[in-house]
Amino acid sequence: HVQLVESGGGSVQPGGSPTLSCEISGYTYRSDCVAWFRQLPGKERQAVAALYADRGQTYYTDSLKGRFAISEDSSKSTVYLQMHNLQSADTGIYFCAAHLSSWYPLTASAYAYWCQGTQVTVS
């Protein structure tokens, strides 16, 4: 069965640049779209970035572009989210998602598979 296992969250100092990892098994994601979302306290789930791995096409939420970067390593079946210059406003739960069922890669409801989410706390 499909599993998305996330790692790399935790406490980060302001200005830090951690990287989240999402290992995907039971599913061939390279010809599909994978994405990162986040849910900030009291807010709805927000898209961060999405990636069509086989063509290298990326999508970013405009307000986050430049500080976040999505990438993948097919040899490890792992998708990454590199984050830069994190601030307290970035504190929240970060999720990876896979298997897009629509034409909108930055829409949470369009993804079938989700990881459990990892807390990132900037303080």
GROMACS .gro file of N, CA, C and O in nm:
model
  492
    1HIS      N    1   0.084  -0.118   0.000
    1HIS     CA    2   0.000   0.000   0.000
    1HIS      C    3   0.088   0.124   0.000
    1HIS      O    4   0.207   0.117   0.028
    2VAL      N    5   0.029   0.238  -0.030
    2VAL     CA    6   0.103   0.363  -0.042
    2VAL      C    7   0.135   0.419   0.095
    2VAL      O    8   0.050   0.426   0.183
    3GLN      N    9   0.261   0.458   0.111
    3GLN     CA   10   0.302   0.523   0.236
    3GLN      C   11   0.385   0.645   0.204
    3GLN      O   12   0.472   0.641   0.118
    4LEU      N   13   0.358   0.753   0.275
    4LEU     CA   14   0.438   0.874   0.269
    4LEU      C   15   0.488   0.899   0.410
    4LEU      O   16   0.410   0.926   0.501
    5VAL      N   17   0.618   0.887   0.430
    5VAL     CA   18   0.676   0.901   0.562
    5VAL      C   19   0.765   1.025   0.564
    5VAL      O   20   0.865   1.032   0.493
    6GLU      N   21   0.725   1.117   0.648
    6GLU     CA   22   0.790   1.247   0.654
    6GLU      C   23   0.890   1.253   0.769
    6GLU      O   24   0.871   1.190   0.873
    7SER      N   25   0.994   1.330   0.750
    7SER     CA   26   1.091   1.351   0.856
    7SER      C   27   1.154   1.489   0.840
    7SER      O   28   1.143   1.551   0.734
    8GLY      N   29   1.218   1.534   0.945
    8GLY     CA   30   1.292   1.658   0.938
    8GLY      C   31   1.230   1.775   1.012
    8GLY      O   32   1.288   1.883   1.015
    9GLY      N   33   1.114   1.756   1.071
    9GLY     CA   34   1.054   1.867   1.144
    9GLY      C   35   1.116   1.885   1.281
    9GLY      O   36   1.213   1.819   1.316
   10GLY      N   37   1.061   1.977   1.359
   10GLY     CA   38   1.112   2.001   1.493
   10GLY      C   39   1.126   2.150   1.518
   10GLY      O   40   1.063   2.232   1.453
   11SER      N   41   1.210   2.183   1.615
   11SER     CA   42   1.231   2.323   1.652
   11SER      C   43   1.342   2.383   1.569
   11SER      O   44   1.446   2.319   1.548
   12VAL      N   45   1.319   2.505   1.526
   12VAL     CA   46   1.415   2.576   1.441
   12VAL      C   47   1.431   2.718   1.494
   12VAL      O   48   1.332   2.780   1.535
   13GLN      N   49   1.551   2.768   1.493
   13GLN     CA   50   1.571   2.907   1.533
   13GLN      C   51   1.532   3.000   1.418
   13GLN      O   52   1.543   2.963   1.300
   14PRO      N   53   1.485   3.119   1.449
   14PRO     CA   54   1.453   3.215   1.343
   14PRO      C   55   1.573   3.235   1.250
   14PRO      O   56   1.687   3.244   1.295
   15GLY      N   57   1.544   3.237   1.121
   15GLY     CA   58   1.650   3.249   1.022
   15GLY      C   59   1.706   3.116   0.977
   15GLY      O   60   1.789   3.111   0.886
   16GLY      N   61   1.660   3.008   1.040
   16GLY     CA   62   1.711   2.876   1.007
   16GLY      C   63   1.664   2.826   0.871
   16GLY      O   64   1.567   2.877   0.814
   17SER      N   65   1.731   2.723   0.821
   17SER     CA   66   1.702   2.669   0.688
   17SER      C   67   1.696   2.516   0.692
   17SER      O   68   1.783   2.448   0.637
   18PRO      N   69   1.594   2.460   0.752
   18PRO     CA   70   1.584   2.315   0.758
   18PRO      C   71   1.529   2.256   0.629
   18PRO      O   72   1.473   2.327   0.545
   19THR      N   73   1.543   2.127   0.615
   19THR     CA   74   1.488   2.055   0.500
   19THR      C   75   1.399   1.942   0.551
   19THR      O   76   1.439   1.865   0.638
   20LEU      N   77   1.279   1.935   0.496
   20LEU     CA   78   1.189   1.825   0.524
   20LEU      C   79   1.203   1.719   0.416
   20LEU      O   80   1.226   1.751   0.299
   21SER      N   81   1.187   1.592   0.456
   21SER     CA   82   1.194   1.481   0.361
   21SER      C   83   1.064   1.402   0.365
   21SER      O   84   1.002   1.391   0.472
   22CYS      N   85   1.028   1.347   0.253
   22CYS     CA   86   0.907   1.264   0.244
   22CYS      C   87   0.940   1.143   0.158
   22CYS      O   88   0.955   1.155   0.035
   23GLU      N   89   0.955   1.029   0.222
   23GLU     CA   90   0.985   0.907   0.149
   23GLU      C   91   0.854   0.841   0.106
   23GLU      O   92   0.765   0.818   0.189
   24ILE      N   93   0.845   0.810  -0.023
   24ILE     CA   94   0.722   0.756  -0.079
   24ILE      C   95   0.744   0.611  -0.120
   24ILE      O   96   0.839   0.580  -0.192
   25SER      N   97   0.657   0.523  -0.074
   25SER     CA   98   0.665   0.382  -0.112
   25SER      C   99   0.529   0.332  -0.156
   25SER      O  100   0.426   0.390  -0.121
   26GLY      N  101   0.530   0.224  -0.233
   26GLY     CA  102   0.405   0.165  -0.280
   26GLY      C  103   0.339   0.240  -0.393
   26GLY      O  104   0.223   0.214  -0.425
   27TYR      N  105   0.411   0.332  -0.454
   27TYR     CA  106   0.351   0.420  -0.554
   27TYR      C  107   0.461   0.484  -0.638
   27TYR      O  108   0.563   0.528  -0.584
   28THR      N  109   0.441   0.486  -0.768
   28THR     CA  110   0.538   0.549  -0.857
   28THR      C  111   0.497   0.693  -0.881
   28THR      O  112   0.403   0.721  -0.956
   29TYR      N  113   0.566   0.785  -0.815
   29TYR     CA  114   0.523   0.923  -0.818
   29TYR      C  115   0.581   1.005  -0.931
   29TYR      O  116   0.536   1.116  -0.959
   30ARG      N  117   0.683   0.953  -1.001
   30ARG     CA  118   0.759   1.040  -1.092
   30ARG      C  119   0.676   1.091  -1.209
   30ARG      O  120   0.704   1.197  -1.263
   31SER      N  121   0.576   1.015  -1.251
   31SER     CA  122   0.493   1.062  -1.362
   31SER      C  123   0.368   1.135  -1.311
   31SER      O  124   0.279   1.168  -1.387
   32ASP      N  125   0.366   1.160  -1.183
   32ASP     CA  126   0.252   1.226  -1.120
   32ASP      C  127   0.304   1.351  -1.049
   32ASP      O  128   0.420   1.388  -1.064
   33CYS      N  129   0.219   1.413  -0.973
   33CYS     CA  130   0.257   1.536  -0.904
   33CYS      C  131   0.267   1.509  -0.755
   33CYS      O  132   0.183   1.439  -0.698
   34VAL      N  133   0.370   1.564  -0.694
   34VAL     CA  134   0.384   1.559  -0.549
   34VAL      C  135   0.390   1.702  -0.498
   34VAL      O  136   0.428   1.793  -0.573
   35ALA      N  137   0.356   1.720  -0.373
   35ALA     CA  138   0.345   1.857  -0.323
   35ALA      C  139   0.371   1.864  -0.174
   35ALA      O  140   0.369   1.764  -0.103
   36TRP      N  141   0.395   1.986  -0.129
   36TRP     CA  142   0.405   2.017   0.013
   36TRP      C  143   0.298   2.120   0.047
   36TRP      O  144   0.279   2.217  -0.026
   37PHE      N  145   0.234   2.096   0.161
   37PHE     CA  146   0.136   2.189   0.215
   37PHE      C  147   0.174   2.219   0.359
   37PHE      O  148   0.254   2.149   0.419
   38ARG      N  149   0.114   2.322   0.411
   38ARG     CA  150   0.133   2.349   0.553
   38ARG      C  151   0.003   2.401   0.612
   38ARG      O  152  -0.082   2.455   0.541
   39GLN      N  153  -0.011   2.381   0.742
   39GLN     CA  154  -0.127   2.434   0.814
   39GLN      C  155  -0.077   2.513   0.932
   39GLN      O  156  -0.020   2.455   1.027
   40LEU      N  157  -0.093   2.642   0.926
   40LEU     CA  158  -0.053   2.731   1.032
   40LEU      C  159  -0.163   2.734   1.137
   40LEU      O  160  -0.280   2.707   1.106
   41PRO      N  161  -0.131   2.766   1.262
   41PRO     CA  162  -0.231   2.765   1.369
   41PRO      C  163  -0.352   2.851   1.335
   41PRO      O  164  -0.339   2.968   1.299
   42GLY      N  165  -0.470   2.790   1.342
   42GLY     CA  166  -0.594   2.862   1.319
   42GLY      C  167  -0.623   2.893   1.174
   42GLY      O  168  -0.717   2.967   1.144
   43LYS      N  169  -0.545   2.834   1.082
   43LYS     CA  170  -0.565   2.867   0.941
   43LYS      C  171  -0.588   2.739   0.862
   43LYS      O  172  -0.563   2.629   0.907
   44GLU      N  173  -0.636   2.757   0.740
   44GLU     CA  174  -0.662   2.644   0.653
   44GLU      C  175  -0.530   2.594   0.592
   44GLU      O  176  -0.431   2.666   0.589
   45ARG      N  177  -0.535   2.472   0.545
   45ARG     CA  178  -0.417   2.414   0.483
   45ARG      C  179  -0.379   2.495   0.359
   45ARG      O  180  -0.464   2.528   0.276
   46GLN      N  181  -0.251   2.525   0.349
   46GLN     CA  182  -0.200   2.612   0.244
   46GLN      C  183  -0.096   2.539   0.161
   46GLN      O  184  -0.010   2.469   0.215
   47ALA      N  185  -0.104   2.556   0.029
   47ALA     CA  186  -0.002   2.497  -0.057
   47ALA      C  187   0.129   2.571  -0.042
   47ALA      O  188   0.131   2.695  -0.027
   48VAL      N  189   0.238   2.495  -0.044
   48VAL     CA  190   0.371   2.555  -0.044
   48VAL      C  191   0.433   2.540  -0.183
   48VAL      O  192   0.471   2.638  -0.246
   49ALA      N  193   0.439   2.414  -0.231
   49ALA     CA  194   0.503   2.388  -0.359
   49ALA      C  195   0.457   2.254  -0.413
   49ALA      O  196   0.414   2.167  -0.337
   50ALA      N  197   0.467   2.238  -0.545
   50ALA     CA  198   0.434   2.113  -0.609
   50ALA      C  199   0.536   2.085  -0.718
   50ALA      O  200   0.599   2.178  -0.771
   51LEU      N  201   0.547   1.958  -0.754
   51LEU     CA  202   0.650   1.917  -0.849
   51LEU      C  203   0.602   1.801  -0.934
   51LEU      O  204   0.555   1.700  -0.881
   52TYR      N  205   0.615   1.815  -1.067
   52TYR     CA  206   0.606   1.701  -1.157
   52TYR      C  207   0.749   1.654  -1.177
   52TYR      O  208   0.827   1.717  -1.249
   53ALA      N  209   0.785   1.543  -1.112
   53ALA     CA  210   0.924   1.500  -1.107
   53ALA      C  211   0.980   1.465  -1.245
   53ALA      O  212   1.095   1.496  -1.275
   54ASP      N  213   0.901   1.400  -1.330
   54ASP     CA  214   0.957   1.353  -1.457
   54ASP      C  215   0.990   1.467  -1.552
   54ASP      O  216   1.079   1.453  -1.637
   55ARG      N  217   0.925   1.579  -1.539
   55ARG     CA  218   0.953   1.693  -1.626
   55ARG      C  219   1.020   1.809  -1.554
   55ARG      O  220   1.054   1.908  -1.615
   56GLY      N  221   1.034   1.795  -1.424
   56GLY     CA  222   1.100   1.899  -1.345
   56GLY      C  223   1.021   2.028  -1.333
   56GLY      O  224   1.077   2.133  -1.304
   57GLN      N  225   0.891   2.021  -1.352
   57GLN     CA  226   0.807   2.141  -1.346
   57GLN      C  227   0.762   2.166  -1.202
   57GLN      O  228   0.709   2.075  -1.138
   58THR      N  229   0.784   2.287  -1.156
   58THR     CA  230   0.749   2.321  -1.019
   58THR      C  231   0.643   2.432  -1.015
   58THR      O  232   0.631   2.511  -1.108
   59TYR      N  233   0.572   2.433  -0.905
   59TYR     CA  234   0.471   2.535  -0.879
   59TYR      C  235   0.490   2.581  -0.736
   59TYR      O  236   0.519   2.500  -0.648
   60TYR      N  237   0.474   2.710  -0.713
   60TYR     CA  238   0.488   2.764  -0.579
   60TYR      C  239   0.376   2.863  -0.550
   60TYR      O  240   0.332   2.937  -0.638
   61THR      N  241   0.335   2.866  -0.424
   61THR     CA  242   0.249   2.975  -0.380
   61THR      C  243   0.332   3.102  -0.387
   61THR      O  244   0.446   3.106  -0.337
   62ASP      N  245   0.278   3.204  -0.450
   62ASP     CA  246   0.355   3.326  -0.479
   62ASP      C  247   0.424   3.384  -0.356
   62ASP      O  248   0.541   3.424  -0.361
   63SER      N  249   0.354   3.389  -0.245
   63SER     CA  250   0.408   3.454  -0.126
   63SER      C  251   0.522   3.376  -0.063
   63SER      O  252   0.597   3.429   0.019
   64LEU      N  253   0.538   3.248  -0.103
   64LEU     CA  254   0.642   3.164  -0.044
   64LEU      C  255   0.757   3.137  -0.141
   64LEU      O  256   0.862   3.085  -0.100
   65LYS      N  257   0.735   3.173  -0.265
   65LYS     CA  258   0.838   3.148  -0.365
   65LYS      C  259   0.964   3.225  -0.329
   65LYS      O  260   0.958   3.342  -0.292
   66GLY      N  261   1.077   3.160  -0.339
   66GLY     CA  262   1.204   3.225  -0.306
   66GLY      C  263   1.259   3.179  -0.173
   66GLY      O  264   1.380   3.177  -0.153
   67ARG      N  265   1.170   3.140  -0.080
   67ARG     CA  266   1.217   3.090   0.049
   67ARG      C  267   1.202   2.939   0.062
   67ARG      O  268   1.261   2.878   0.152
   68PHE      N  269   1.121   2.879  -0.026
   68PHE     CA  270   1.098   2.736  -0.020
   68PHE      C  271   1.134   2.673  -0.156
   68PHE      O  272   1.108   2.735  -0.260
   69ALA      N  273   1.188   2.553  -0.152
   69ALA     CA  274   1.225   2.486  -0.276
   69ALA      C  275   1.190   2.338  -0.267
   69ALA      O  276   1.230   2.271  -0.171
   70ILE      N  277   1.117   2.288  -0.366
   70ILE     CA  278   1.080   2.146  -0.370
   70ILE      C  279   1.173   2.076  -0.467
   70ILE      O  280   1.211   2.130  -0.571
   71SER      N  281   1.212   1.955  -0.429
   71SER     CA  282   1.299   1.874  -0.514
   71SER      C  283   1.274   1.727  -0.483
   71SER      O  284   1.199   1.694  -0.391
   72GLU      N  285   1.339   1.639  -0.558
   72GLU     CA  286   1.322   1.497  -0.530
   72GLU      C  287   1.446   1.420  -0.571
   72GLU      O  288   1.526   1.467  -0.653
   73ASP      N  289   1.462   1.305  -0.513
   73ASP     CA  290   1.570   1.213  -0.545
   73ASP      C  291   1.505   1.079  -0.576
   73ASP      O  292   1.462   1.009  -0.484
   74SER      N  293   1.497   1.047  -0.704
   74SER     CA  294   1.426   0.925  -0.742
   74SER      C  295   1.496   0.800  -0.691
   74SER      O  296   1.431   0.699  -0.666
   75SER      N  297   1.627   0.807  -0.674
   75SER     CA  298   1.700   0.689  -0.624
   75SER      C  299   1.661   0.656  -0.480
   75SER      O  300   1.678   0.542  -0.435
   76LYS      N  301   1.609   0.755  -0.411
   76LYS     CA  302   1.565   0.735  -0.272
   76LYS      C  303   1.414   0.742  -0.259
   76LYS      O  304   1.361   0.734  -0.147
   77SER      N  305   1.343   0.761  -0.370
   77SER     CA  306   1.197   0.778  -0.368
   77SER      C  307   1.156   0.880  -0.264
   77SER      O  308   1.061   0.861  -0.187
   78THR      N  309   1.227   0.989  -0.263
   78THR     CA  310   1.208   1.091  -0.159
   78THR      C  311   1.192   1.228  -0.220
   78THR      O  312   1.265   1.266  -0.313
   79VAL      N  313   1.096   1.301  -0.168
   79VAL     CA  314   1.070   1.439  -0.206
   79VAL      C  315   1.114   1.528  -0.091
   79VAL      O  316   1.095   1.492   0.026
   80TYR      N  317   1.172   1.642  -0.124
   80TYR     CA  318   1.226   1.732  -0.022
   80TYR      C  319   1.160   1.869  -0.029
   80TYR      O  320   1.115   1.914  -0.134
   81LEU      N  321   1.157   1.934   0.086
   81LEU     CA  322   1.119   2.075   0.092
   81LEU      C  323   1.229   2.147   0.167
   81LEU      O  324   1.245   2.129   0.288
   82GLN      N  325   1.307   2.225   0.094
   82GLN     CA  326   1.411   2.304   0.158
   82GLN      C  327   1.351   2.440   0.192
   82GLN      O  328   1.293   2.507   0.107
   83MET      N  329   1.368   2.478   0.317
   83MET     CA  330   1.310   2.602   0.366
   83MET      C  331   1.421   2.697   0.408
   83MET      O  332   1.523   2.653   0.462
   84HIS      N  333   1.403   2.825   0.381
   84HIS     CA  334   1.508   2.923   0.411
   84HIS      C  335   1.452   3.037   0.494
   84HIS      O  336   1.336   3.077   0.478
   85ASN      N  337   1.536   3.090   0.581
   85ASN     CA  338   1.503   3.209   0.658
   85ASN      C  339   1.366   3.196   0.725
   85ASN      O  340   1.282   3.285   0.712
   86LEU      N  341   1.347   3.088   0.798
   86LEU     CA  342   1.218   3.068   0.863
   86LEU      C  343   1.197   3.169   0.975
   86LEU      O  344   1.292   3.207   1.046
   87GLN      N  345   1.073   3.211   0.987
   87GLN     CA  346   1.033   3.304   1.092
   87GLN      C  347   0.919   3.242   1.172
   87GLN      O  348   0.862   3.139   1.133
   88SER      N  349   0.883   3.304   1.281
   88SER     CA  350   0.778   3.249   1.368
   88SER      C  351   0.647   3.230   1.291
   88SER      O  352   0.570   3.138   1.320
   89ALA      N  353   0.622   3.313   1.192
   89ALA     CA  354   0.500   3.300   1.112
   89ALA      C  355   0.496   3.173   1.028
   89ALA      O  356   0.391   3.139   0.972
   90ASP      N  357   0.608   3.106   1.017
   90ASP     CA  358   0.614   2.980   0.943
   90ASP      C  359   0.586   2.859   1.031
   90ASP      O  360   0.582   2.745   0.983
   91THR      N  361   0.565   2.881   1.160
   91THR     CA  362   0.535   2.773   1.252
   91THR      C  363   0.404   2.706   1.215
   91THR      O  364   0.302   2.773   1.198
   92GLY      N  365   0.408   2.573   1.205
   92GLY     CA  366   0.287   2.501   1.170
   92GLY      C  367   0.318   2.356   1.142
   92GLY      O  368   0.430   2.308   1.165
   93ILE      N  369   0.218   2.287   1.090
   93ILE     CA  370   0.235   2.146   1.053
   93ILE      C  371   0.254   2.139   0.903
   93ILE      O  372   0.176   2.197   0.826
   94TYR      N  373   0.356   2.068   0.862
   94TYR     CA  374   0.389   2.056   0.720
   94TYR      C  375   0.359   1.914   0.673
   94TYR      O  376   0.392   1.817   0.739
   95PHE      N  377   0.297   1.907   0.556
   95PHE     CA  378   0.252   1.780   0.500
   95PHE      C  379   0.308   1.760   0.359
   95PHE      O  380   0.314   1.857   0.281
   96CYS      N  381   0.341   1.638   0.325
   96CYS     CA  382   0.365   1.607   0.184
   96CYS      C  383   0.243   1.532   0.131
   96CYS      O  384   0.173   1.464   0.207
   97ALA      N  385   0.220   1.544   0.002
   97ALA     CA  386   0.103   1.485  -0.061
   97ALA      C  387   0.142   1.434  -0.199
   97ALA      O  388   0.236   1.484  -0.261
   98ALA      N  389   0.066   1.336  -0.249
   98ALA     CA  390   0.096   1.279  -0.380
   98ALA      C  391  -0.032   1.233  -0.446
   98ALA      O  392  -0.136   1.216  -0.383
   99HIS      N  393  -0.021   1.208  -0.576
   99HIS     CA  394  -0.129   1.160  -0.661
   99HIS      C  395  -0.236   1.265  -0.685
   99HIS      O  396  -0.341   1.267  -0.622
  100LEU      N  397  -0.205   1.352  -0.779
  100LEU     CA  398  -0.294   1.461  -0.814
  100LEU      C  399  -0.407   1.412  -0.904
  100LEU      O  400  -0.383   1.342  -1.003
  101SER      N  401  -0.529   1.450  -0.871
  101SER     CA  402  -0.646   1.405  -0.948
  101SER      C  403  -0.715   1.519  -1.021
  101SER      O  404  -0.830   1.507  -1.060
  102SER      N  405  -0.644   1.631  -1.037
  102SER     CA  406  -0.704   1.743  -1.109
  102SER      C  407  -0.592   1.819  -1.179
  102SER      O  408  -0.477   1.778  -1.180
  103TRP      N  409  -0.625   1.933  -1.240
  103TRP     CA  410  -0.527   2.016  -1.307
  103TRP      C  411  -0.468   2.123  -1.216
  103TRP      O  412  -0.398   2.212  -1.262
  104TYR      N  413  -0.497   2.115  -1.086
  104TYR     CA  414  -0.458   2.222  -0.994
  104TYR      C  415  -0.361   2.169  -0.889
  104TYR      O  416  -0.403   2.125  -0.782
  105PRO      N  417  -0.233   2.177  -0.917
  105PRO     CA  418  -0.134   2.117  -0.827
  105PRO      C  419  -0.119   2.184  -0.692
  105PRO      O  420  -0.056   2.128  -0.603
  106LEU      N  421  -0.174   2.303  -0.674
  106LEU     CA  422  -0.164   2.371  -0.546
  106LEU      C  423  -0.295   2.366  -0.468
  106LEU      O  424  -0.319   2.449  -0.380
  107THR      N  425  -0.378   2.267  -0.500
  107THR     CA  426  -0.506   2.250  -0.432
  107THR      C  427  -0.502   2.124  -0.347
  107THR      O  428  -0.485   2.014  -0.398
  108ALA      N  429  -0.520   2.139  -0.218
  108ALA     CA  430  -0.508   2.026  -0.125
  108ALA      C  431  -0.607   1.914  -0.156
  108ALA      O  432  -0.572   1.796  -0.152
  109SER      N  433  -0.728   1.950  -0.189
  109SER     CA  434  -0.832   1.849  -0.210
  109SER      C  435  -0.806   1.763  -0.333
  109SER      O  436  -0.871   1.660  -0.350
  110ALA      N  437  -0.711   1.801  -0.415
  110ALA     CA  438  -0.683   1.727  -0.538
  110ALA      C  439  -0.586   1.612  -0.516
  110ALA      O  440  -0.560   1.535  -0.607
  111TYR      N  441  -0.533   1.598  -0.396
  111TYR     CA  442  -0.434   1.494  -0.369
  111TYR      C  443  -0.496   1.378  -0.292
  111TYR      O  444  -0.569   1.397  -0.196
  112ALA      N  445  -0.457   1.256  -0.332
  112ALA     CA  446  -0.515   1.137  -0.271
  112ALA      C  447  -0.434   1.084  -0.154
  112ALA      O  448  -0.488   1.025  -0.061
  113TYR      N  449  -0.303   1.102  -0.160
  113TYR     CA  450  -0.216   1.043  -0.057
  113TYR      C  451  -0.150   1.153   0.025
  113TYR      O  452  -0.098   1.250  -0.030
  114TRP      N  453  -0.147   1.131   0.156
  114TRP     CA  454  -0.091   1.229   0.248
  114TRP      C  455  -0.004   1.161   0.352
  114TRP      O  456  -0.030   1.048   0.393
  115CYS      N  457   0.097   1.235   0.396
  115CYS     CA  458   0.175   1.186   0.509
  115CYS      C  459   0.106   1.230   0.638
  115CYS      O  460   0.004   1.296   0.635
  116GLN      N  461   0.166   1.193   0.748
  116GLN     CA  462   0.103   1.221   0.877
  116GLN      C  463   0.122   1.365   0.921
  116GLN      O  464   0.050   1.411   1.009
  117GLY      N  465   0.214   1.436   0.860
  117GLY     CA  466   0.241   1.574   0.897
  117GLY      C  467   0.349   1.582   1.003
  117GLY      O  468   0.362   1.494   1.088
  118THR      N  469   0.428   1.687   0.994
  118THR     CA  470   0.534   1.707   1.092
  118THR      C  471   0.531   1.852   1.140
  118THR      O  472   0.512   1.944   1.060
  119GLN      N  473   0.549   1.869   1.270
  119GLN     CA  474   0.545   2.002   1.329
  119GLN      C  475   0.678   2.072   1.306
  119GLN      O  476   0.785   2.015   1.331
  120VAL      N  477   0.670   2.195   1.259
  120VAL     CA  478   0.787   2.283   1.250
  120VAL      C  479   0.759   2.403   1.338
  120VAL      O  480   0.661   2.475   1.316
  121THR      N  481   0.843   2.424   1.438
  121THR     CA  482   0.824   2.535   1.532
  121THR      C  483   0.945   2.625   1.524
  121THR      O  484   1.058   2.582   1.547
  122VAL      N  485   0.920   2.751   1.491
  122VAL     CA  486   1.028   2.848   1.478
  122VAL      C  487   1.025   2.938   1.600
  122VAL      O  488   0.931   3.015   1.620
  123SER      N  489   1.127   2.928   1.684
  123SER     CA  490   1.131   3.011   1.805
  123SER      C  491   1.273   3.019   1.859
  123SER      O  492   1.355   2.935   1.821
   0.00000   0.00000   0.00000
